[in-house]
mmCIF file of N, CA and C in Angstrom:
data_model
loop_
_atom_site.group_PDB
_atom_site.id
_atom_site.type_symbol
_atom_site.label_atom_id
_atom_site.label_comp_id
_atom_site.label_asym_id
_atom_site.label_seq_id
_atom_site.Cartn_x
_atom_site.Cartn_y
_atom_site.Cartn_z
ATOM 1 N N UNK A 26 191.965 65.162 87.624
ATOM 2 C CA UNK A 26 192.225 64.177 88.664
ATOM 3 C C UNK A 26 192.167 64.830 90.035
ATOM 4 N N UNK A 27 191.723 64.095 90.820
ATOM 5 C CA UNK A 27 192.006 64.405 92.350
ATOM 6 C C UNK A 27 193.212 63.660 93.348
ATOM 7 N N UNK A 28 193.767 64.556 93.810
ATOM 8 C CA UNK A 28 194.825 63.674 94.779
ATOM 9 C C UNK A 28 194.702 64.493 96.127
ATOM 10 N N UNK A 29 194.856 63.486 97.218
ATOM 11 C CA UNK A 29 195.599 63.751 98.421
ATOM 12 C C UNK A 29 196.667 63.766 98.258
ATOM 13 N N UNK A 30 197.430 64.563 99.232
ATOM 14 C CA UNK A 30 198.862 65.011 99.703
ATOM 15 C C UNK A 30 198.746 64.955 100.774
ATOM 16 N N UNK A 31 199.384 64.213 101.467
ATOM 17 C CA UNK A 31 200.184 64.119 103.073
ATOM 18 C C UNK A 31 201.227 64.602 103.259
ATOM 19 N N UNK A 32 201.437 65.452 104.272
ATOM 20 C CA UNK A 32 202.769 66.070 105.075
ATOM 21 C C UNK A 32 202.753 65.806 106.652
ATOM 22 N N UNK A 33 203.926 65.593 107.074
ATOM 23 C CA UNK A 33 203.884 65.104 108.922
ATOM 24 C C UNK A 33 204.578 64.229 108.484
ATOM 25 N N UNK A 34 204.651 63.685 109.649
ATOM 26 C CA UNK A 34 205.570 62.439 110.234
ATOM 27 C C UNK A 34 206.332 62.009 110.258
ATOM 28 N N UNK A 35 207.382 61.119 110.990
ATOM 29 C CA UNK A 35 208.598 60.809 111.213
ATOM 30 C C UNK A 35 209.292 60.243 112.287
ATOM 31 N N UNK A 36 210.142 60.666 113.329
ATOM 32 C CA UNK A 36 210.551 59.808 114.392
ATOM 33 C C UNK A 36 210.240 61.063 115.658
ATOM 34 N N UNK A 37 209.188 59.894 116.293
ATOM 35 C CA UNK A 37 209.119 60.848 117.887
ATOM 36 C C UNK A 37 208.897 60.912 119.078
ATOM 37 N N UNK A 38 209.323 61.141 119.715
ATOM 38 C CA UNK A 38 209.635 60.468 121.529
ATOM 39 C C UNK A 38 208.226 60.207 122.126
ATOM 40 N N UNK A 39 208.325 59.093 122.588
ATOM 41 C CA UNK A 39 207.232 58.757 123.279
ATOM 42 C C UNK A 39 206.486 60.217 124.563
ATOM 43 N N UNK A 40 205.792 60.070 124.260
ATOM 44 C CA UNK A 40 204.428 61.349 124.767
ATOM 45 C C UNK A 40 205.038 62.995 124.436
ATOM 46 N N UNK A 41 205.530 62.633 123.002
ATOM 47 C CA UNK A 41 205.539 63.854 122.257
ATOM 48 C C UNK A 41 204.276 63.931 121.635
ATOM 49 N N UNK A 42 204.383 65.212 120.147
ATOM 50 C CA UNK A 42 203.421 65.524 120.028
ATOM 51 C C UNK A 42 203.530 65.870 118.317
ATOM 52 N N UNK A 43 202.454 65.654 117.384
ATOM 53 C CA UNK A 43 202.798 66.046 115.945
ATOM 54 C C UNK A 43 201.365 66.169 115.420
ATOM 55 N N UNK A 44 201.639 67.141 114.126
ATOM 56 C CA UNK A 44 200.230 67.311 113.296
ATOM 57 C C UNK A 44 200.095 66.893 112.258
ATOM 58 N N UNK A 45 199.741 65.901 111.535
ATOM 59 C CA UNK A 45 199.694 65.683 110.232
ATOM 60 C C UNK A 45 198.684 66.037 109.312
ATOM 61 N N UNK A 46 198.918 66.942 108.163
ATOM 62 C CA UNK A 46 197.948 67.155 107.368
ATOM 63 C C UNK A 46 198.148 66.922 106.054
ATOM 64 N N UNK A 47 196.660 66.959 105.277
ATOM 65 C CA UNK A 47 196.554 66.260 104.011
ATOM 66 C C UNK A 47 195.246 67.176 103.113
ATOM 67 N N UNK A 48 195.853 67.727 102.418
ATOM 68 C CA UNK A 48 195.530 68.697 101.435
ATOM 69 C C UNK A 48 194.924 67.452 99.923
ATOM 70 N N UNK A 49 193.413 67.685 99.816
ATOM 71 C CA UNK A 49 192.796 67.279 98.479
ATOM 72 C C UNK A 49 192.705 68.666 97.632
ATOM 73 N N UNK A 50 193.304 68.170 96.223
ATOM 74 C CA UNK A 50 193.234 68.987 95.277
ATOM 75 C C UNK A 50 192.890 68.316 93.911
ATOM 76 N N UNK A 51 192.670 69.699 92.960
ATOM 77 C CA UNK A 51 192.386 68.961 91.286
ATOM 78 C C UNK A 51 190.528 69.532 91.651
ATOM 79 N N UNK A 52 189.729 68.793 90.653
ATOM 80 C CA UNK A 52 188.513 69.523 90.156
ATOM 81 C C UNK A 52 187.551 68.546 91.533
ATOM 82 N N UNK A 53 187.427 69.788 92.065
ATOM 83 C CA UNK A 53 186.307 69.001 93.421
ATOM 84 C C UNK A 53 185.362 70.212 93.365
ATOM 85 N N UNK A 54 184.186 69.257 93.686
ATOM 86 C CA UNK A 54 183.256 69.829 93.856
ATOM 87 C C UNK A 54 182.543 70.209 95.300
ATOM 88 N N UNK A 55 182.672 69.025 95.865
ATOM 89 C CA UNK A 55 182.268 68.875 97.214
ATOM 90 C C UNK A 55 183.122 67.589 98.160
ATOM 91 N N UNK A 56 183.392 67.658 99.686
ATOM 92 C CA UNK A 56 184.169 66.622 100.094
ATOM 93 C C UNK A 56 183.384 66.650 101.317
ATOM 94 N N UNK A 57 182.762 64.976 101.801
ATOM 95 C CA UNK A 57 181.971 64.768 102.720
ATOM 96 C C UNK A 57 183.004 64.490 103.925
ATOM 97 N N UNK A 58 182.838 63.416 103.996
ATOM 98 C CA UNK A 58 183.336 62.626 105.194
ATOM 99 C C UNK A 58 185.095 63.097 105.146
ATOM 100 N N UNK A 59 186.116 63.068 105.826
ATOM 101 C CA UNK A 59 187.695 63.149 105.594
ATOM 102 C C UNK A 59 188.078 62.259 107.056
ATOM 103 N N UNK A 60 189.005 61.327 106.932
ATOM 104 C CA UNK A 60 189.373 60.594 107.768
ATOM 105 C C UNK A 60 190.673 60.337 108.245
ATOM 106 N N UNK A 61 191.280 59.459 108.913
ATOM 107 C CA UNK A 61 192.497 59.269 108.607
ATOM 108 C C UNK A 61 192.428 57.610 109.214
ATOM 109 N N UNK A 62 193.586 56.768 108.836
ATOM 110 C CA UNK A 62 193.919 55.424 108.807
ATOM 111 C C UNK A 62 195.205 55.368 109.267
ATOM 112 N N UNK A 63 195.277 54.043 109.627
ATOM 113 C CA UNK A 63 197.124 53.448 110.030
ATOM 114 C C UNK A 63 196.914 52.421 110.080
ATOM 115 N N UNK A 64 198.300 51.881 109.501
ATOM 116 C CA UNK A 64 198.577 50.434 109.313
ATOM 117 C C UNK A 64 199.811 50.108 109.629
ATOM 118 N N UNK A 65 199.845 49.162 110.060
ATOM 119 C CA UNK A 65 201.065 47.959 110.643
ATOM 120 C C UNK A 65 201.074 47.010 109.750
ATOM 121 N N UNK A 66 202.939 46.364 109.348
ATOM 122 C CA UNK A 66 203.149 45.752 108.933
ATOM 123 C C UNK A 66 202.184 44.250 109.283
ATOM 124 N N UNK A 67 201.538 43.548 108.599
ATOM 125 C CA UNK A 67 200.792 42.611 108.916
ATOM 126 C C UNK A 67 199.798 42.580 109.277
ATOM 127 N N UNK A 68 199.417 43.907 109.568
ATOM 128 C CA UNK A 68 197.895 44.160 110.392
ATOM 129 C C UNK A 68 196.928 44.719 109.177
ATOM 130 N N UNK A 69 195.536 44.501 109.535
ATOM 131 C CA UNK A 69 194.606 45.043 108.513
ATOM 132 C C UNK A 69 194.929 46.820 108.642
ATOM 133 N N UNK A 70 194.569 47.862 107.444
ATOM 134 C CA UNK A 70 194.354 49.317 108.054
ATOM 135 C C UNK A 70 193.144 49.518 109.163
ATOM 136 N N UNK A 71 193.477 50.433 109.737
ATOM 137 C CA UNK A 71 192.583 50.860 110.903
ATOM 138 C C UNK A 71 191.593 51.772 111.135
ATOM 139 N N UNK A 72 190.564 52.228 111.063
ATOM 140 C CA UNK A 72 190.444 53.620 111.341
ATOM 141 C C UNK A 72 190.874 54.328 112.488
ATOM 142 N N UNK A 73 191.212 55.488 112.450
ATOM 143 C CA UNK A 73 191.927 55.950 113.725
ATOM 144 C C UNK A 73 190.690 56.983 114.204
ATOM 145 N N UNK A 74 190.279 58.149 112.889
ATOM 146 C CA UNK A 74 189.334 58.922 113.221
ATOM 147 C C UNK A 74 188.706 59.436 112.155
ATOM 148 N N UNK A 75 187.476 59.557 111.808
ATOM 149 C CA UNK A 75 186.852 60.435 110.768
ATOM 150 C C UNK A 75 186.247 61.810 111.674
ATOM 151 N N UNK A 76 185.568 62.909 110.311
ATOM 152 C CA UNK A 76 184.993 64.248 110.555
ATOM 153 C C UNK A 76 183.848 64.429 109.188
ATOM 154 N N UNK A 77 183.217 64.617 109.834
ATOM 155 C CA UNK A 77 182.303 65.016 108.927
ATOM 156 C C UNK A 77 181.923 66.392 107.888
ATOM 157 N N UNK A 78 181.379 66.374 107.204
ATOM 158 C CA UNK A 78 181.845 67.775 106.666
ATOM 159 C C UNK A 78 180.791 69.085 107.554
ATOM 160 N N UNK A 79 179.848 68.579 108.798
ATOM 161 C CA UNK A 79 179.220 69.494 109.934
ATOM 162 C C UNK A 79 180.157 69.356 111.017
ATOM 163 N N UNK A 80 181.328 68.903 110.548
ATOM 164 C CA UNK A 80 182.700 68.425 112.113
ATOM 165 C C UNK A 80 182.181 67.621 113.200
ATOM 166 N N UNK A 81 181.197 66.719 112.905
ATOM 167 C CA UNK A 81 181.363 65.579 113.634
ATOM 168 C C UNK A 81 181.971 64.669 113.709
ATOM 169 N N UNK A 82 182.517 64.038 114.326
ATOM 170 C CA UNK A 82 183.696 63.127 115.109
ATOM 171 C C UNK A 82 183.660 62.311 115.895
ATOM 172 N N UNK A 83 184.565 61.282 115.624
ATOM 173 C CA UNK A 83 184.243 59.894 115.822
ATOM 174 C C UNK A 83 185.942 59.572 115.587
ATOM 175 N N UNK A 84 186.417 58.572 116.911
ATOM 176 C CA UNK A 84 187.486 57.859 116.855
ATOM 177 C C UNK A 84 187.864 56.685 117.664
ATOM 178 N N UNK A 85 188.647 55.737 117.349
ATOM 179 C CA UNK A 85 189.010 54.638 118.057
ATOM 180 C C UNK A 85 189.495 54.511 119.065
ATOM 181 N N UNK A 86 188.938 54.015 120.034
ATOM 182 C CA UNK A 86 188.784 53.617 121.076
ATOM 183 C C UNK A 86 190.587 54.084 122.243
ATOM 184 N N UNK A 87 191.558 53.723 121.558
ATOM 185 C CA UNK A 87 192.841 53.886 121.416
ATOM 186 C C UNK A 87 193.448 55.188 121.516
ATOM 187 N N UNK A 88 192.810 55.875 120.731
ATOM 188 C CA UNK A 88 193.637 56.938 120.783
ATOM 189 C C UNK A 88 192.252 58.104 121.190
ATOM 190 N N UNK A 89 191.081 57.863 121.496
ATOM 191 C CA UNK A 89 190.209 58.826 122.380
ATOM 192 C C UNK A 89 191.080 59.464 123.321
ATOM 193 N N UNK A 90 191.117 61.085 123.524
ATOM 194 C CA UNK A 90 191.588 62.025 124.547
ATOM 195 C C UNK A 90 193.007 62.440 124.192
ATOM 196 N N UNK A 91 193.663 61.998 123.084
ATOM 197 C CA UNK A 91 194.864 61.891 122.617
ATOM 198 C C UNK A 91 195.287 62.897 121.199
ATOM 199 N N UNK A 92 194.130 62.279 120.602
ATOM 200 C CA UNK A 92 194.213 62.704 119.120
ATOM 201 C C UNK A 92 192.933 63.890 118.703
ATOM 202 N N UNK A 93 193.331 64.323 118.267
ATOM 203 C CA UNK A 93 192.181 65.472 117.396
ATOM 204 C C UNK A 93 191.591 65.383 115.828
ATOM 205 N N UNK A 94 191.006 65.353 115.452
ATOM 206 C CA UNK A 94 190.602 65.728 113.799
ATOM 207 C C UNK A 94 190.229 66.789 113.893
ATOM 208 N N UNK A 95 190.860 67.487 112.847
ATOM 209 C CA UNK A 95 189.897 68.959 112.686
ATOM 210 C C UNK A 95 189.933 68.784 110.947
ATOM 211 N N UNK A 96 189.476 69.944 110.368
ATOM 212 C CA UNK A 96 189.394 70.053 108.998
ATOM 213 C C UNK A 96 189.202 71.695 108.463
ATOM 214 N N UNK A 97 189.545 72.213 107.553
ATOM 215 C CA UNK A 97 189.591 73.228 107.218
ATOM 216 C C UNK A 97 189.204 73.400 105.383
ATOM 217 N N UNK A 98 187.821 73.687 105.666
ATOM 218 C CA UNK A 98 187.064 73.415 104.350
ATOM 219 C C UNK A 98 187.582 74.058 103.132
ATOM 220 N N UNK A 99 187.521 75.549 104.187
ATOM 221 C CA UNK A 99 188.675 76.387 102.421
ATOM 222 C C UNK A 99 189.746 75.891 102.365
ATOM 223 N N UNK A 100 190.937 75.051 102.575
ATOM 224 C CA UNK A 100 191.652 74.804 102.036
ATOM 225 C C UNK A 100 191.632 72.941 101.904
ATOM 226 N N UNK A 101 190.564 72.602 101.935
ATOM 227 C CA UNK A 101 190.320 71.445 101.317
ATOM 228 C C UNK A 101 191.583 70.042 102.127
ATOM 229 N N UNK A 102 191.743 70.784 103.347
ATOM 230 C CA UNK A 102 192.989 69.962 104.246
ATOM 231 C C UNK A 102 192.124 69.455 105.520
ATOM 232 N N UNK A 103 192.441 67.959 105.827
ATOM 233 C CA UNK A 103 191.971 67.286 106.980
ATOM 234 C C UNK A 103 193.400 67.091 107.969
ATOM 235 N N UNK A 104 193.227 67.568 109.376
ATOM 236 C CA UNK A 104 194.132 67.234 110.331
ATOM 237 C C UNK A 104 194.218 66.364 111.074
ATOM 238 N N UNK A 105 195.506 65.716 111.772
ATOM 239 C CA UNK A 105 195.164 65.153 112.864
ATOM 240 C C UNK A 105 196.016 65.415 113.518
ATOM 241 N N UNK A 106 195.916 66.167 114.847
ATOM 242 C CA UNK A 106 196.508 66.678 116.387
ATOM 243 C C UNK A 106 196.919 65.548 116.641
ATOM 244 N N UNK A 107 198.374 64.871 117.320
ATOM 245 C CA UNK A 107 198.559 63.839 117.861
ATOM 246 C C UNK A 107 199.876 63.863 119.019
ATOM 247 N N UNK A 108 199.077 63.855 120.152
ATOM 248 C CA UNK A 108 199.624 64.231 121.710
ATOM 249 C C UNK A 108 199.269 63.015 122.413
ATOM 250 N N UNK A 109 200.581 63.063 123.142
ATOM 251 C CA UNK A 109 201.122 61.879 124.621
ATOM 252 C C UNK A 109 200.964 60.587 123.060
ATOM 253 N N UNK A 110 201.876 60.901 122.743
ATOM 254 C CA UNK A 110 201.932 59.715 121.774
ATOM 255 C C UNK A 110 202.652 58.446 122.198
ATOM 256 N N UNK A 111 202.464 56.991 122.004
ATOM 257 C CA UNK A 111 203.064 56.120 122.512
ATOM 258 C C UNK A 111 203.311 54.817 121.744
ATOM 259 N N UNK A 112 204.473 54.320 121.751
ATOM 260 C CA UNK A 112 205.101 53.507 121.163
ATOM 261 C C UNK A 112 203.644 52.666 119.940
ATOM 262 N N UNK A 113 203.153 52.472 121.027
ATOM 263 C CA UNK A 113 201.863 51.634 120.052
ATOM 264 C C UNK A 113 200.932 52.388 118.668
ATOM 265 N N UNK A 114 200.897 53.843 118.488
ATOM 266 C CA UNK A 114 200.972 54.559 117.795
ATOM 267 C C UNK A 114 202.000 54.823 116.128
ATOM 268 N N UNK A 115 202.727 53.735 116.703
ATOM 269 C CA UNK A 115 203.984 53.871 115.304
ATOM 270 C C UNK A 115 202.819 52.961 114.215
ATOM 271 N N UNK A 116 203.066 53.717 113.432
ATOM 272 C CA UNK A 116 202.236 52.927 111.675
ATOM 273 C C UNK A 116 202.225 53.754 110.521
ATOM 274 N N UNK A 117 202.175 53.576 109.667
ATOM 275 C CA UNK A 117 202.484 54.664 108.070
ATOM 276 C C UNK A 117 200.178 54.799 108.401
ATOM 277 N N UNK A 118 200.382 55.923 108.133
ATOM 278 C CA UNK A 118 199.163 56.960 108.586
ATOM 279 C C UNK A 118 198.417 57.422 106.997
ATOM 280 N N UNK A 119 197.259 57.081 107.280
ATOM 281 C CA UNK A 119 196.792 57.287 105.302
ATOM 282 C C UNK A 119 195.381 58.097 105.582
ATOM 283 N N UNK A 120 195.611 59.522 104.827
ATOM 284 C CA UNK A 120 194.320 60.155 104.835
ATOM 285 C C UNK A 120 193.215 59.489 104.052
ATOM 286 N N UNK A 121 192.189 59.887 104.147
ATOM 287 C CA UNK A 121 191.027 59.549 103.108
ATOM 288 C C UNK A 121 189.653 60.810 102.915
ATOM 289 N N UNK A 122 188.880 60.605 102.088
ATOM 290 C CA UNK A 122 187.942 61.371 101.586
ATOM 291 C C UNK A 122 186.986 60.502 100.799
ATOM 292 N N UNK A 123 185.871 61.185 101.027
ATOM 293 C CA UNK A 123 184.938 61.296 99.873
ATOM 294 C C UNK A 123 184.256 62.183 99.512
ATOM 295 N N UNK A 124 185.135 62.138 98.064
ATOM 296 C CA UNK A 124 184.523 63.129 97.471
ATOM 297 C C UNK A 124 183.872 63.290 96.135
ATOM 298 N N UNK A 125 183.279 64.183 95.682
ATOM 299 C CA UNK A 125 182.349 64.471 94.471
ATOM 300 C C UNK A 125 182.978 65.320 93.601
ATOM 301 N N UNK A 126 183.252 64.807 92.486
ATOM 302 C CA UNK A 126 184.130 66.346 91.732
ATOM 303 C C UNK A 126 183.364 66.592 91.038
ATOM 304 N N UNK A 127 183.705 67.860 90.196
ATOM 305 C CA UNK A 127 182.799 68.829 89.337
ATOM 306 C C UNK A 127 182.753 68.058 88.398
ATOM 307 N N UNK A 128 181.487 68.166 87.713
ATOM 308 C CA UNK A 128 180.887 67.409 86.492
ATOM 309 C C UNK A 128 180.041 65.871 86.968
ATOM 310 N N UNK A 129 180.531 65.448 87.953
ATOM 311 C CA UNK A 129 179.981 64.012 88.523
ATOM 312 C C UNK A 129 178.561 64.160 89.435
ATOM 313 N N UNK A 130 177.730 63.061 89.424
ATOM 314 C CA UNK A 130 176.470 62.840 90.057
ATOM 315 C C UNK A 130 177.094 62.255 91.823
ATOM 316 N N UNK A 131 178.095 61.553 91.688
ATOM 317 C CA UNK A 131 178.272 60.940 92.597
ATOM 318 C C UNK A 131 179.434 61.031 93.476
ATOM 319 N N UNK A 132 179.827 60.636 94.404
ATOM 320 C CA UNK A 132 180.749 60.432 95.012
ATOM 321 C C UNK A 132 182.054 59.379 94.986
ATOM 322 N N UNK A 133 183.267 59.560 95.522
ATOM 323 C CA UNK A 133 184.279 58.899 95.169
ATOM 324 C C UNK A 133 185.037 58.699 96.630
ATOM 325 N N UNK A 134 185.839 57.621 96.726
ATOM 326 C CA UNK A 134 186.585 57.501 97.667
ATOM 327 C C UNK A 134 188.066 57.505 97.610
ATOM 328 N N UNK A 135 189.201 58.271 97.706
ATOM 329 C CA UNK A 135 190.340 58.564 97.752
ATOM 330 C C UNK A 135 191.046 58.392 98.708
ATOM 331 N N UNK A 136 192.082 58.401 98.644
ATOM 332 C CA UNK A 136 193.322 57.822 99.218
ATOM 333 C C UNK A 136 194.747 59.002 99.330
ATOM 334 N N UNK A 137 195.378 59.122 100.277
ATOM 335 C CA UNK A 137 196.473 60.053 100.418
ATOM 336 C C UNK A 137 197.514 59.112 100.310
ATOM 337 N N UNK A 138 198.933 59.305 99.960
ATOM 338 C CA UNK A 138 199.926 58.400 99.774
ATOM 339 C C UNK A 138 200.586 57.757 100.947
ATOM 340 N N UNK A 139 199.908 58.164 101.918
ATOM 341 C CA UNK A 139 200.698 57.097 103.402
ATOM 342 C C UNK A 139 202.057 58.130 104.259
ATOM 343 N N UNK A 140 201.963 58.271 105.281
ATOM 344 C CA UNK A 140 203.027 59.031 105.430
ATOM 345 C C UNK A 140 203.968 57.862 106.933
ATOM 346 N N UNK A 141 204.695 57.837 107.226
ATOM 347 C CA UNK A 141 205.531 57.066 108.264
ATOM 348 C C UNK A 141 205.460 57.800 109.701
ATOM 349 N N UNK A 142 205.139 57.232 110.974
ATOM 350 C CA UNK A 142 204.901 57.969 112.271
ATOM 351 C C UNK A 142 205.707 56.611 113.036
ATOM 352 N N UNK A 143 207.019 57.156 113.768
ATOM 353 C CA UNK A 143 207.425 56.272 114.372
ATOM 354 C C UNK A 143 207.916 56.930 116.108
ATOM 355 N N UNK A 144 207.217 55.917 116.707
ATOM 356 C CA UNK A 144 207.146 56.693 118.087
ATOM 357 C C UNK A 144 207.856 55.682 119.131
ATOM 358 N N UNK A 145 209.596 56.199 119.275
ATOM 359 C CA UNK A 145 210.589 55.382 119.777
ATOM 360 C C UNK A 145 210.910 56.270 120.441
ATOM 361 N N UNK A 146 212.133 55.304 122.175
ATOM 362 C CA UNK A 146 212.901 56.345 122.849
ATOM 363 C C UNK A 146 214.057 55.664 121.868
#
């Protein structure tokens, strides 16, 4: 099996600053794209930002100049830098991937378990 793991998040002052990362493990072969998501109670999920596996990057409109993706291939972990953070930023935060594990032709899309980011004075 493959799983994401999320670590980060929690309660934090408006135009503070936090890193959340998310470690894929189990039988992989290869991992393309790594992203990250947030969702609000009632709201559809979002994309916030993807990376490519050449570290190209791409993010929403919202949090451009704010947020970072990076990724770190040997250890199979996608980041996200998150500075001058602001109230509108609060949402449970969900990594993603696609990836190919050993033995498979194809690719798969995965899910990290959601982690909580709440950005209050």
């Amino acid at each position: 099996q493959v799983q994401l793991v999320q670590s980060g998040g929690g309660l934090f002052q408006p135009g503070g600053s936090l890193r959340l990362s998310c470690a894929a493990s189990g039988s992989i072969y290869r991992i393309s794209v790594m992203g990250w998501y947030r969702q609000t109670p009632g709201k559809q999920r979002e994309l916030v930002a993807m990376i490519t596996s050449g570290d190209s990057t791409n993010y929403t409109d919202s949090v451009k100049g704010r947020f970072t993706i990076s990724r770190d291939n040997a250890k199979n972990t996608v980041y996200l830098q998150m500075n001058s953070l602001k109230p509108e930023d609060t949402a449970v935060y969900f990594c993603n991937a696609n990836i190919r594990r050993n033995g498979r032709p194809t690719y798969g899309i995965y899910w990290g378990q959601g982690t909580q980011v709440t950005v209050s004075s």
